[in-house]
mmCIF file of C-alpha atoms in Angstrom:
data_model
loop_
_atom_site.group_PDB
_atom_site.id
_atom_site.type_symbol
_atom_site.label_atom_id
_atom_site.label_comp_id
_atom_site.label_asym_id
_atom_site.label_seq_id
_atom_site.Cartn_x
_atom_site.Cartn_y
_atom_site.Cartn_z
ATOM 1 C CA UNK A 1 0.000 0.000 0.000
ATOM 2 C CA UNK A 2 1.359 3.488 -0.866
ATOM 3 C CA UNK A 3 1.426 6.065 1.534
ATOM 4 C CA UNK A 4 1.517 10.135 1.889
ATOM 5 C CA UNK A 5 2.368 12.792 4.405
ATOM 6 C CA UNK A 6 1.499 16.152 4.776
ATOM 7 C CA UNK A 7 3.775 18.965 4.686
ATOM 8 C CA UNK A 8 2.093 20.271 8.320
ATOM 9 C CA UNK A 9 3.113 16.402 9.317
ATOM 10 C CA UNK A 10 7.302 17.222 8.463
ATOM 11 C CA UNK A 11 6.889 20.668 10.280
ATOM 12 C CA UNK A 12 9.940 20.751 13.500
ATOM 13 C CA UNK A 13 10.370 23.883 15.509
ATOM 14 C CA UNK A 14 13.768 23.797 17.549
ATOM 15 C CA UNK A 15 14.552 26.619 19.696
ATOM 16 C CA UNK A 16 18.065 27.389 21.609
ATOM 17 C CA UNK A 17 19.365 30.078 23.894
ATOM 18 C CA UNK A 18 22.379 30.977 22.510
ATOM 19 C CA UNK A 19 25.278 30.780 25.185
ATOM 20 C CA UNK A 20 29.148 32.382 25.281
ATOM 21 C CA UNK A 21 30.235 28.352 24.280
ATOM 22 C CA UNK A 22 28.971 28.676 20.740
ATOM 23 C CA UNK A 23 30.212 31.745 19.820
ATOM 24 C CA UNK A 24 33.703 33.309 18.193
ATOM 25 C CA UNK A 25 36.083 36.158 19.111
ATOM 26 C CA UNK A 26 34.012 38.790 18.282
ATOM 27 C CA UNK A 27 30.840 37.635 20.227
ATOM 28 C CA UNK A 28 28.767 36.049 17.525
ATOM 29 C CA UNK A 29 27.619 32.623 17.159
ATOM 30 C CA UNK A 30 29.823 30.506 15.036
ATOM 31 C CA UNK A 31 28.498 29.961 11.665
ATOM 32 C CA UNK A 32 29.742 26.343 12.130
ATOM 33 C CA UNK A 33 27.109 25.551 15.094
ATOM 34 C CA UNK A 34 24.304 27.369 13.523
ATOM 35 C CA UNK A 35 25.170 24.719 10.571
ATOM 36 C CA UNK A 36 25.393 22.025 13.379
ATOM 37 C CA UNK A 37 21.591 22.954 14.704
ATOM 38 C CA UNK A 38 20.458 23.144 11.032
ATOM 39 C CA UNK A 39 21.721 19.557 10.330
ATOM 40 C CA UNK A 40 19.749 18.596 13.593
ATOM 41 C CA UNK A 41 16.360 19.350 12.767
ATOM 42 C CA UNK A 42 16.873 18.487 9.016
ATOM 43 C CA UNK A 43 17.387 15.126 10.374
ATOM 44 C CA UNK A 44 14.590 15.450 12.644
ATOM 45 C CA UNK A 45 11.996 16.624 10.290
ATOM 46 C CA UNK A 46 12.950 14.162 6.823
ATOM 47 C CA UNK A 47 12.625 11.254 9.695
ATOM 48 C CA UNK A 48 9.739 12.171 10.997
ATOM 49 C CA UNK A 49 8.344 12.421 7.565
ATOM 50 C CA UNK A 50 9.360 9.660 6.501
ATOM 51 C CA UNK A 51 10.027 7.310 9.386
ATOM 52 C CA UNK A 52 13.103 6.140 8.816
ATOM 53 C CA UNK A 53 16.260 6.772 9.445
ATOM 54 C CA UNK A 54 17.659 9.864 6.862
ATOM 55 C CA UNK A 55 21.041 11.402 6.150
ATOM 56 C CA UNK A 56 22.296 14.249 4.459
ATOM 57 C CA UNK A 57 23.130 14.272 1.148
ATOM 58 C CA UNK A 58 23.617 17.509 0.426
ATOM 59 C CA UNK A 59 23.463 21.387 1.757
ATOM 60 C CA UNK A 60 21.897 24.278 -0.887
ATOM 61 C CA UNK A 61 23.311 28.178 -0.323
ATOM 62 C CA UNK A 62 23.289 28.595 3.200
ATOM 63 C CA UNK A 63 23.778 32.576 3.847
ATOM 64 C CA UNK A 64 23.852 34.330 6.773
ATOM 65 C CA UNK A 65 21.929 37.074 6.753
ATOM 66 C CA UNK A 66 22.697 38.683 10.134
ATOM 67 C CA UNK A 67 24.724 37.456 12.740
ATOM 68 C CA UNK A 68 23.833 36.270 16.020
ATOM 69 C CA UNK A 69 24.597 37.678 19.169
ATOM 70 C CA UNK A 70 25.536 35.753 22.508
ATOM 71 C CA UNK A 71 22.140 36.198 24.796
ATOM 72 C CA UNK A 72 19.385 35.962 21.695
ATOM 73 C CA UNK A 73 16.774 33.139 21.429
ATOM 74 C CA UNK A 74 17.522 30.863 18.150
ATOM 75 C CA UNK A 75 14.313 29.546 16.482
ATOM 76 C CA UNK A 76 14.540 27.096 13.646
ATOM 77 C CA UNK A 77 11.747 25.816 11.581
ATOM 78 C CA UNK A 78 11.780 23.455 9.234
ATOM 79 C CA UNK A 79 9.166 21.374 6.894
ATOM 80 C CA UNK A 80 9.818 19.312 3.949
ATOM 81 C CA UNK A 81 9.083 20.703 0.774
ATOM 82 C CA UNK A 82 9.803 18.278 -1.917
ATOM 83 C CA UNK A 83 9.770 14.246 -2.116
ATOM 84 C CA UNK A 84 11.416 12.677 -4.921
ATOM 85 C CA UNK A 85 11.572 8.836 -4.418
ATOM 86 C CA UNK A 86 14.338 8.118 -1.627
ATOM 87 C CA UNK A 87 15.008 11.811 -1.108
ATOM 88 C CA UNK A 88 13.296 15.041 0.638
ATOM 89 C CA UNK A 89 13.859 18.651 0.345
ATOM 90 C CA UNK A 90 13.795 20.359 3.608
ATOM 91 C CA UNK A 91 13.331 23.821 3.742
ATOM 92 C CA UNK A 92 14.817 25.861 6.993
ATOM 93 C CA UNK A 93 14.525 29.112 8.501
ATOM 94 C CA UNK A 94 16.211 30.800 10.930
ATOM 95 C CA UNK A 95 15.585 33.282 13.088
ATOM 96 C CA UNK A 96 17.069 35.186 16.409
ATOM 97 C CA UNK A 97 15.217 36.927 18.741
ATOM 98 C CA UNK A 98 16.579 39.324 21.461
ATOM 99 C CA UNK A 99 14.847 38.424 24.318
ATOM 100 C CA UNK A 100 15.330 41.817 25.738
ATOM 101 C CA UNK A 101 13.985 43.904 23.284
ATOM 102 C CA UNK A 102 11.446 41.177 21.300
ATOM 103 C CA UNK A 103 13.111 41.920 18.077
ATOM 104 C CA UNK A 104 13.256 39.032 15.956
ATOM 105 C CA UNK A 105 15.750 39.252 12.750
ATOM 106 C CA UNK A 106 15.675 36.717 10.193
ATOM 107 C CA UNK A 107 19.554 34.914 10.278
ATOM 108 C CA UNK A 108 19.276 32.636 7.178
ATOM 109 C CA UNK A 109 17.313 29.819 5.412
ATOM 110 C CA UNK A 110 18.654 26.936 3.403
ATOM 111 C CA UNK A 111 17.772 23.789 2.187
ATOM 112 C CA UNK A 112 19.182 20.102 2.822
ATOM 113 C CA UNK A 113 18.895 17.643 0.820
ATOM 114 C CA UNK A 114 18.208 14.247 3.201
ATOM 115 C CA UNK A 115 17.653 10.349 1.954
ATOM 116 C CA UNK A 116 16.144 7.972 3.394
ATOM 117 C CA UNK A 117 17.331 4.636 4.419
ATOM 118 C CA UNK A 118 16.199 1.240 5.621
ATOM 119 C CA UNK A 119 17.841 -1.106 8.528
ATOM 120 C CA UNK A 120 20.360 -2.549 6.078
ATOM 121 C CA UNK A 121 21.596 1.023 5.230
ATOM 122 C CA UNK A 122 19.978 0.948 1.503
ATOM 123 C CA UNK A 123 18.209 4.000 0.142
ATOM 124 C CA UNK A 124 14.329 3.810 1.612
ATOM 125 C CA UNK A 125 11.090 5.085 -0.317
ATOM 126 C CA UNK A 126 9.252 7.643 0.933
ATOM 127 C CA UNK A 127 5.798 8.942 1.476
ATOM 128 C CA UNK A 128 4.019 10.745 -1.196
ATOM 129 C CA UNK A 129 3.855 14.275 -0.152
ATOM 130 C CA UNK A 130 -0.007 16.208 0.182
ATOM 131 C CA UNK A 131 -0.156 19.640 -0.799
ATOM 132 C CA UNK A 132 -2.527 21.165 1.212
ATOM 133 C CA UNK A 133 -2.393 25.042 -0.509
ATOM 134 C CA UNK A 134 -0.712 27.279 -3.041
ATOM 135 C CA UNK A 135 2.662 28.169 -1.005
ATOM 136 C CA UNK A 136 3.336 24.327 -0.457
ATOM 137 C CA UNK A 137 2.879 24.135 -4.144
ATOM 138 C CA UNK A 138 5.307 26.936 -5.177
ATOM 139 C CA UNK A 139 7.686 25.256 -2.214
ATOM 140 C CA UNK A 140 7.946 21.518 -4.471
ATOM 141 C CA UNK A 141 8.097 23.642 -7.331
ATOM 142 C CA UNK A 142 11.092 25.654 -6.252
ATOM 143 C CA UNK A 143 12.572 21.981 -5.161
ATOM 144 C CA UNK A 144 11.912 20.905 -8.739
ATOM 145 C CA UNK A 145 13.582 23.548 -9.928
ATOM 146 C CA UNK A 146 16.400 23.397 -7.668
ATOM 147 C CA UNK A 147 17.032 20.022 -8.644
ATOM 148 C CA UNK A 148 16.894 21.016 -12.563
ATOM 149 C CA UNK A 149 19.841 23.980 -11.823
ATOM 150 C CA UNK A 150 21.772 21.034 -9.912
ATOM 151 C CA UNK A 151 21.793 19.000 -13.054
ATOM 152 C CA UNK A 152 22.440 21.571 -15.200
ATOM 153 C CA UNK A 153 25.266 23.123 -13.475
ATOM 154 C CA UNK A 154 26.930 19.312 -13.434
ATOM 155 C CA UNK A 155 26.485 19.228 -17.141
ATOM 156 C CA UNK A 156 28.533 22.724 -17.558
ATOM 157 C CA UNK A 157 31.106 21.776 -14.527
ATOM 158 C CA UNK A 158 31.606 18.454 -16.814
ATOM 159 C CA UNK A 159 31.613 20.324 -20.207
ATOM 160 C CA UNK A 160 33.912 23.596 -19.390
ATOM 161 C CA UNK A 161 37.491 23.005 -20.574
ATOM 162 C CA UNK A 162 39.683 25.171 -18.248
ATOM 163 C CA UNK A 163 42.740 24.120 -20.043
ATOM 164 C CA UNK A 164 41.277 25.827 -23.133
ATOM 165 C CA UNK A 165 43.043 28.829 -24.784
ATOM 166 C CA UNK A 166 39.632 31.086 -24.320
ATOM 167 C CA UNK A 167 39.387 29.953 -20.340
ATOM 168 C CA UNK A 168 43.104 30.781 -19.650
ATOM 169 C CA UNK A 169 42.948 33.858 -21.574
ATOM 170 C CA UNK A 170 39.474 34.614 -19.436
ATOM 171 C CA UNK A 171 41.435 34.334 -16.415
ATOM 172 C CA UNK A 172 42.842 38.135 -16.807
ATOM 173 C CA UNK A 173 39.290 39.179 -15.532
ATOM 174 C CA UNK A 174 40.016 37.934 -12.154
ATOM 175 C CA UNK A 175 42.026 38.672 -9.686
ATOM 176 C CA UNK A 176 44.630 36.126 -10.489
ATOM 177 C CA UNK A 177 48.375 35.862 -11.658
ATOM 178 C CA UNK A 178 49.065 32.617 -14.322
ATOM 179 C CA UNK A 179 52.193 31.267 -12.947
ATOM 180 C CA UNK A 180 55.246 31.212 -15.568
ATOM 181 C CA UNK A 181 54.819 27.501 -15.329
ATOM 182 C CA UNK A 182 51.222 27.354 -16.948
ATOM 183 C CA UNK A 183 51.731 29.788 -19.999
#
């Protein structure tokens, strides 16, 4: 028998005081454990989806919007937003809050790519994912496309020929120096 989830069913909220321990010389919160939390409730919400044990297969453009200060409340949310067979987009969003003042900024959002597996450690199928209203919708649809760009940015990467005349000759529009030993 087939079966399906809704979105509202993925849907995590993890929240964190953050403390002097997670953050760098300059009194914001490492970029690294931000990642770490993200990574957390990615996990959390493709199992829960899914019901199985998932891993990450890959992070899309994570980038920090504002920093985050030592003292503020960290809120993550997270819900999945595309199901391909094994695999689940998970969207995240992050947000401080200063706990002082009640001003919440938005920090960053991303989206992990997480797969499934069984108890032998092969790739698991997954629910088929309900759409309950337009913005889940436009969510799998910016998933589809976000898998298209993937592909097609693998075809170019495999296609481009840096050892070309045109792409060394290109290279005087960056901020590079060919050594005598490539020209």
């Amino acid at each position: 028998m087939e079966t399906a989830n809704t979105v509202e069913a993925s849907k995590i909220t993890l929240s964190e005081l953050m403390l002097p321990s997670h953050s760098n010389f300059s009194g914001k919160i490492h970029g690294g454990y931000l990642l770490k939390l993200m990574d957390q409730i990615a996990f959390a919400c493709a199992s829960k989806y899914s019901g199985c044990y998932c891993v990450t297969a890959s992070v899309d453009t994570v980038d920090f919007l504002n920093p985050v200060d030592v003292g503020e409340l960290v809120t993550l949310k997270a819900s999945v937003n595309y199901v391909g067979k094994t695999s689940m987009i998970v969207g995240i969003r992050v947000t401080s809050e200063d706990i002082r003042t009640g001003i919440i900024k938005h920090c960053n959002s991303s989206y992990f790519t997480m797969v499934a597996k069984d108890e032998q450690g092969n790739n698991a199928n997954v629910p088929r994912l309900i759409l309950s209203n337009m913005n889940e919708v436009r969510r799998f649809y910016d998933g589809v496309n976000r898998i298209n760009n993937k592909k097609r940015h693998k075809e170019l990467e495999n296609n481009f020929d840096y050892k070309s005349e045109e792409a060394l000759k290109n290279l005087e529009n960056f901020n590079v120096v060919l050594s005598e030993k490539i020209q």
